[in-house]
PDB file of C-alpha atoms in Angstrom:
ATOM      1  CA  THR A   1      61.839  74.647  77.252  1.00  0.00           C
ATOM      2  CA  LEU A   2      62.596  78.110  78.517  1.00  0.00           C
ATOM      3  CA  GLY A   3      61.675  80.726  75.948  1.00  0.00           C
ATOM      4  CA  SER A   4      63.322  79.483  72.757  1.00  0.00           C
ATOM      5  CA  THR A   5      65.889  77.334  74.579  1.00  0.00           C
ATOM      6  CA  ASN A   6      65.295  73.579  74.607  1.00  0.00           C
ATOM      7  CA  VAL A   7      67.321  71.267  76.816  1.00  0.00           C
ATOM      8  CA  LEU A   8      67.282  67.511  77.204  1.00  0.00           C
ATOM      9  CA  ALA A   9      67.211  65.904  80.654  1.00  0.00           C
ATOM     10  CA  PRO A  10      68.857  62.497  81.125  1.00  0.00           C
ATOM     11  CA  GLY A  11      67.144  59.636  82.956  1.00  0.00           C
ATOM     12  CA  THR A  12      67.926  61.250  86.305  1.00  0.00           C
ATOM     13  CA  GLY A  13      65.758  64.242  85.419  1.00  0.00           C
ATOM     14  CA  ALA A  14      68.529  66.742  86.129  1.00  0.00           C
ATOM     15  CA  PHE A  15      69.127  69.458  83.575  1.00  0.00           C
ATOM     16  CA  GLN A  16      70.790  72.831  83.088  1.00  0.00           C
ATOM     17  CA  ILE A  17      69.765  75.761  80.951  1.00  0.00           C
ATOM     18  CA  PRO A  18      72.874  77.682  79.876  1.00  0.00           C
ATOM     19  CA  ASP A  19      73.283  81.418  79.431  1.00  0.00           C
ATOM     20  CA  VAL A  20      70.233  82.584  81.365  1.00  0.00           C
ATOM     21  CA  ALA A  21      70.826  86.154  82.504  1.00  0.00           C
ATOM     22  CA  LEU A  22      69.429  87.166  85.881  1.00  0.00           C
ATOM     23  CA  VAL A  23      68.672  90.752  86.775  1.00  0.00           C
ATOM     24  CA  SER A  24      68.893  91.938  90.350  1.00  0.00           C
ATOM     25  CA  GLY A  25      65.677  91.064  92.186  1.00  0.00           C
ATOM     26  CA  ALA A  26      62.918  88.687  91.109  1.00  0.00           C
ATOM     27  CA  ASN A  27      63.209  86.866  87.770  1.00  0.00           C
ATOM     28  CA  LEU A  28      60.034  85.098  86.598  1.00  0.00           C
ATOM     29  CA  PHE A  29      60.403  82.144  84.246  1.00  0.00           C
ATOM     30  CA  SER A  30      57.804  80.036  82.497  1.00  0.00           C
ATOM     31  CA  LEU A  31      59.016  76.500  81.868  1.00  0.00           C
ATOM     32  CA  THR A  32      57.480  73.767  79.753  1.00  0.00           C
ATOM     33  CA  ALA A  33      58.412  70.133  80.330  1.00  0.00           C
ATOM     34  CA  SER A  34      57.591  67.499  77.719  1.00  0.00           C
ATOM     35  CA  ASP A  35      58.183  63.753  77.659  1.00  0.00           C
ATOM     36  CA  LEU A  36      58.669  61.369  74.745  1.00  0.00           C
ATOM     37  CA  ALA A  37      54.980  60.373  74.833  1.00  0.00           C
ATOM     38  CA  GLY A  38      53.995  63.961  74.048  1.00  0.00           C
ATOM     39  CA  ASN A  39      52.750  64.837  77.534  1.00  0.00           C
ATOM     40  CA  SER A  40      53.659  68.321  78.681  1.00  0.00           C
ATOM     41  CA  SER A  41      53.163  70.590  81.634  1.00  0.00           C
ATOM     42  CA  GLN A  42      53.972  74.181  82.391  1.00  0.00           C
ATOM     43  CA  ALA A  43      55.276  75.753  85.553  1.00  0.00           C
ATOM     44  CA  SER A  44      56.282  79.194  86.644  1.00  0.00           C
ATOM     45  CA  LEU A  45      59.446  79.674  88.614  1.00  0.00           C
ATOM     46  CA  THR A  46      60.750  82.781  90.321  1.00  0.00           C
ATOM     47  CA  ILE A  47      64.463  83.051  91.003  1.00  0.00           C
ATOM     48  CA  THR A  48      65.589  85.982  93.108  1.00  0.00           C
ATOM     49  CA  ARG A  49      69.052  87.356  92.560  1.00  0.00           C
ATOM     50  CA  ALA A  50      70.236  89.142  95.684  1.00  0.00           C
ATOM     51  CA  GLY A  51      73.515  90.463  96.966  1.00  0.00           C
ATOM     52  CA  VAL A  52      76.604  91.591  95.200  1.00  0.00           C
ATOM     53  CA  ALA A  53      79.098  89.380  93.454  1.00  0.00           C
ATOM     54  CA  THR A  54      82.462  89.784  95.098  1.00  0.00           C
ATOM     55  CA  ALA A  55      85.916  89.160  93.764  1.00  0.00           C
ATOM     56  CA  ASP A  56      87.209  85.633  94.155  1.00  0.00           C
ATOM     57  CA  VAL A  57      90.322  85.806  96.348  1.00  0.00           C
ATOM     58  CA  ALA A  58      91.798  82.582  94.964  1.00  0.00           C
ATOM     59  CA  LEU A  59      91.507  83.894  91.414  1.00  0.00           C
ATOM     60  CA  ALA A  60      92.983  87.239  92.431  1.00  0.00           C
ATOM     61  CA  TRP A  61      96.039  85.520  93.919  1.00  0.00           C
ATOM     62  CA  ASN A  62      96.303  83.269  90.876  1.00  0.00           C
ATOM     63  CA  GLN A  63      96.491  86.434  88.785  1.00  0.00           C
ATOM     64  CA  LEU A  64      99.155  87.860  91.106  1.00  0.00           C
ATOM     65  CA  THR A  65     101.075  84.615  90.614  1.00  0.00           C
ATOM     66  CA  LEU A  66     100.823  84.878  86.840  1.00  0.00           C
ATOM     67  CA  ASP A  67     101.912  88.521  86.957  1.00  0.00           C
ATOM     68  CA  ALA A  68     104.915  87.636  89.129  1.00  0.00           C
ATOM     69  CA  LEU A  69     105.926  84.868  86.745  1.00  0.00           C
ATOM     70  CA  ARG A  70     105.595  87.141  83.734  1.00  0.00           C
ATOM     71  CA  LEU A  71     107.536  89.999  85.317  1.00  0.00           C
ATOM     72  CA  SER A  72     110.339  87.698  86.458  1.00  0.00           C
ATOM     73  CA  LEU A  73     110.557  85.881  83.109  1.00  0.00           C
ATOM     74  CA  THR A  74     110.336  82.539  84.897  1.00  0.00           C
ATOM     75  CA  ASP A  75     111.026  79.491  82.720  1.00  0.00           C
ATOM     76  CA  PRO A  76     107.887  77.394  82.032  1.00  0.00           C
ATOM     77  CA  PRO A  77     108.849  74.303  84.077  1.00  0.00           C
ATOM     78  CA  ILE A  78     109.572  76.423  87.150  1.00  0.00           C
ATOM     79  CA  ALA A  79     106.515  78.597  86.526  1.00  0.00           C
ATOM     80  CA  THR A  80     104.346  75.497  86.391  1.00  0.00           C
ATOM     81  CA  ARG A  81     105.754  74.292  89.692  1.00  0.00           C
ATOM     82  CA  ILE A  82     105.110  77.658  91.355  1.00  0.00           C
ATOM     83  CA  MET A  83     101.533  77.777  90.068  1.00  0.00           C
ATOM     84  CA  ALA A  84     100.991  74.262  91.402  1.00  0.00           C
ATOM     85  CA  MET A  85     102.401  75.263  94.795  1.00  0.00           C
ATOM     86  CA  VAL A  86     100.007  78.216  95.075  1.00  0.00           C
ATOM     87  CA  SER A  87      97.074  76.055  93.973  1.00  0.00           C
ATOM     88  CA  LEU A  88      97.956  73.341  96.472  1.00  0.00           C
ATOM     89  CA  ALA A  89      98.272  75.887  99.261  1.00  0.00           C
ATOM     90  CA  GLN A  90      94.799  77.189  98.469  1.00  0.00           C
ATOM     91  CA  PHE A  91      93.330  73.685  98.084  1.00  0.00           C
ATOM     92  CA  ASP A  92      94.735  72.469 101.382  1.00  0.00           C
ATOM     93  CA  THR A  93      93.608  75.682 103.096  1.00  0.00           C
ATOM     94  CA  LEU A  94      90.036  75.082 101.959  1.00  0.00           C
ATOM     95  CA  ALA A  95      90.322  71.427 102.973  1.00  0.00           C
ATOM     96  CA  ALA A  96      91.318  72.461 106.495  1.00  0.00           C
ATOM     97  CA  ILE A  97      88.429  74.923 106.734  1.00  0.00           C
ATOM     98  CA  GLU A  98      85.882  72.467 105.321  1.00  0.00           C
ATOM     99  CA  ASN A  99      87.334  69.510 107.260  1.00  0.00           C
ATOM    100  CA  SER A 100      87.745  67.567 104.027  1.00  0.00           C
ATOM    101  CA  PRO A 101      90.731  65.524 102.791  1.00  0.00           C
ATOM    102  CA  ALA A 102      93.793  67.614 101.966  1.00  0.00           C
ATOM    103  CA  TYR A 103      96.238  66.848  99.191  1.00  0.00           C
ATOM    104  CA  LEU A 104      99.541  67.526 100.918  1.00  0.00           C
ATOM    105  CA  ILE A 105      99.317  69.578 104.125  1.00  0.00           C
ATOM    106  CA  HIS A 106      96.766  68.247 106.617  1.00  0.00           C
ATOM    107  CA  GLN A 107      95.638  70.900 109.091  1.00  0.00           C
ATOM    108  CA  SER A 108      92.597  71.248 111.275  1.00  0.00           C
ATOM    109  CA  VAL A 109      90.852  74.412 112.339  1.00  0.00           C
ATOM    110  CA  THR A 110      88.907  75.223 115.455  1.00  0.00           C
ATOM    111  CA  GLY A 111      86.853  78.348 115.739  1.00  0.00           C
ATOM    112  CA  PRO A 112      85.872  80.872 113.101  1.00  0.00           C
ATOM    113  CA  VAL A 113      88.059  81.404 110.030  1.00  0.00           C
ATOM    114  CA  SER A 114      87.894  84.017 107.282  1.00  0.00           C
ATOM    115  CA  VAL A 115      88.171  81.966 104.101  1.00  0.00           C
ATOM    116  CA  ASP A 116      89.379  84.922 102.040  1.00  0.00           C
ATOM    117  CA  VAL A 117      92.119  85.834 104.502  1.00  0.00           C
ATOM    118  CA  ALA A 118      93.264  82.221 104.823  1.00  0.00           C
ATOM    119  CA  LEU A 119      93.467  81.749 101.041  1.00  0.00           C
ATOM    120  CA  ALA A 120      95.325  85.020 100.554  1.00  0.00           C
ATOM    121  CA  LYS A 121      97.774  84.320 103.368  1.00  0.00           C
ATOM    122  CA  ALA A 122      98.532  80.821 102.042  1.00  0.00           C
ATOM    123  CA  ALA A 123      99.300  82.157  98.556  1.00  0.00           C
ATOM    124  CA  TYR A 124     101.238  85.104 100.010  1.00  0.00           C
ATOM    125  CA  THR A 125     103.356  82.775 102.140  1.00  0.00           C
ATOM    126  CA  VAL A 126     104.285  80.713  99.077  1.00  0.00           C
ATOM    127  CA  LEU A 127     104.997  83.667  96.784  1.00  0.00           C
ATOM    128  CA  TYR A 128     106.802  86.007  99.198  1.00  0.00           C
ATOM    129  CA  PRO A 129     110.146  84.151  99.393  1.00  0.00           C
ATOM    130  CA  LEU A 130     110.086  83.140  95.721  1.00  0.00           C
ATOM    131  CA  PHE A 131     109.801  86.666  94.304  1.00  0.00           C
ATOM    132  CA  PRO A 132     111.753  89.082  96.552  1.00  0.00           C
ATOM    133  CA  ALA A 133     111.594  91.878  93.971  1.00  0.00           C
ATOM    134  CA  GLN A 134     107.794  91.764  93.971  1.00  0.00           C
ATOM    135  CA  ARG A 135     107.135  91.664  97.683  1.00  0.00           C
ATOM    136  CA  ALA A 136     105.636  95.165  97.643  1.00  0.00           C
ATOM    137  CA  SER A 137     102.815  94.057  95.329  1.00  0.00           C
ATOM    138  CA  PHE A 138     102.109  91.020  97.518  1.00  0.00           C
ATOM    139  CA  ASP A 139     102.125  93.212 100.644  1.00  0.00           C
ATOM    140  CA  THR A 140      99.747  95.670  98.993  1.00  0.00           C
ATOM    141  CA  ALA A 141      97.300  92.956  97.929  1.00  0.00           C
ATOM    142  CA  LEU A 142      97.296  91.227 101.314  1.00  0.00           C
ATOM    143  CA  ASN A 143      96.994  94.465 103.292  1.00  0.00           C
ATOM    144  CA  ALA A 144      94.139  95.679 101.081  1.00  0.00           C
ATOM    145  CA  LEU A 145      92.221  92.493 101.861  1.00  0.00           C
ATOM    146  CA  LEU A 146      93.083  92.569 105.563  1.00  0.00           C
ATOM    147  CA  GLY A 147      91.735  96.125 105.730  1.00  0.00           C
ATOM    148  CA  THR A 148      88.301  94.848 104.698  1.00  0.00           C
ATOM    149  CA  VAL A 149      88.096  92.152 107.381  1.00  0.00           C
ATOM    150  CA  ALA A 150      87.296  92.995 110.983  1.00  0.00           C
ATOM    151  CA  ASP A 151      89.920  92.167 113.570  1.00  0.00           C
ATOM    152  CA  GLY A 152      89.066  89.152 115.675  1.00  0.00           C
ATOM    153  CA  ALA A 153      89.348  85.402 115.934  1.00  0.00           C
ATOM    154  CA  ALA A 154      88.302  84.690 112.327  1.00  0.00           C
ATOM    155  CA  LYS A 155      91.048  86.920 110.963  1.00  0.00           C
ATOM    156  CA  THR A 156      93.698  85.695 113.418  1.00  0.00           C
ATOM    157  CA  ASN A 157      92.853  82.024 112.824  1.00  0.00           C
ATOM    158  CA  ALA A 158      92.920  82.568 109.067  1.00  0.00           C
ATOM    159  CA  LEU A 159      96.349  84.198 109.145  1.00  0.00           C
ATOM    160  CA  THR A 160      97.722  81.373 111.280  1.00  0.00           C
ATOM    161  CA  LEU A 161      96.226  78.697 109.021  1.00  0.00           C
ATOM    162  CA  GLY A 162      97.382  80.301 105.771  1.00  0.00           C
ATOM    163  CA  GLN A 163     100.894  80.791 107.151  1.00  0.00           C
ATOM    164  CA  ALA A 164     101.157  77.165 108.324  1.00  0.00           C
ATOM    165  CA  ILE A 165      99.937  75.690 105.065  1.00  0.00           C
ATOM    166  CA  GLY A 166     102.048  78.022 102.922  1.00  0.00           C
ATOM    167  CA  GLU A 167     105.141  77.123 104.923  1.00  0.00           C
ATOM    168  CA  GLY A 168     104.291  73.439 104.630  1.00  0.00           C
ATOM    169  CA  ILE A 169     104.074  73.730 100.857  1.00  0.00           C
ATOM    170  CA  LEU A 170     107.479  75.415 100.743  1.00  0.00           C
ATOM    171  CA  ALA A 171     109.123  72.796 102.979  1.00  0.00           C
TER     172      ALA A 171
END
């Protein structure tokens, strides 16, 4: 129990408490755990929320994809294929960075990589040839992101990776 919210834990003991708002800084919670026999115990828990939530680059490029499809009046079967291509490019980019199994394009990375730049470049590489009339919006989005990332190996490696995977998806 947290406040007036009761949750049930399965046999593994894992549980989630939905819709708990955290303010910036320390958040003190008082929890009560009870079992079927009527035993209960209380505990205090402090969760510290720090940092700033940033925009998710993959979601931003998914929105750019949707906007491009809408503006070009793309038929649903083709639109679905394009959305899948962008998603696969992003999935395989993350797989290369995390050294996990890829779906279609198997790449490996050595050295530092900016995840955001790699994801954006992969999506950009897929979308750029498919929507020539909207290249300016793709250029603007990519350049805005690149302006926030310091020049160096992480940025260069990310651009190379995103380009290779995007081109592989298009092949």
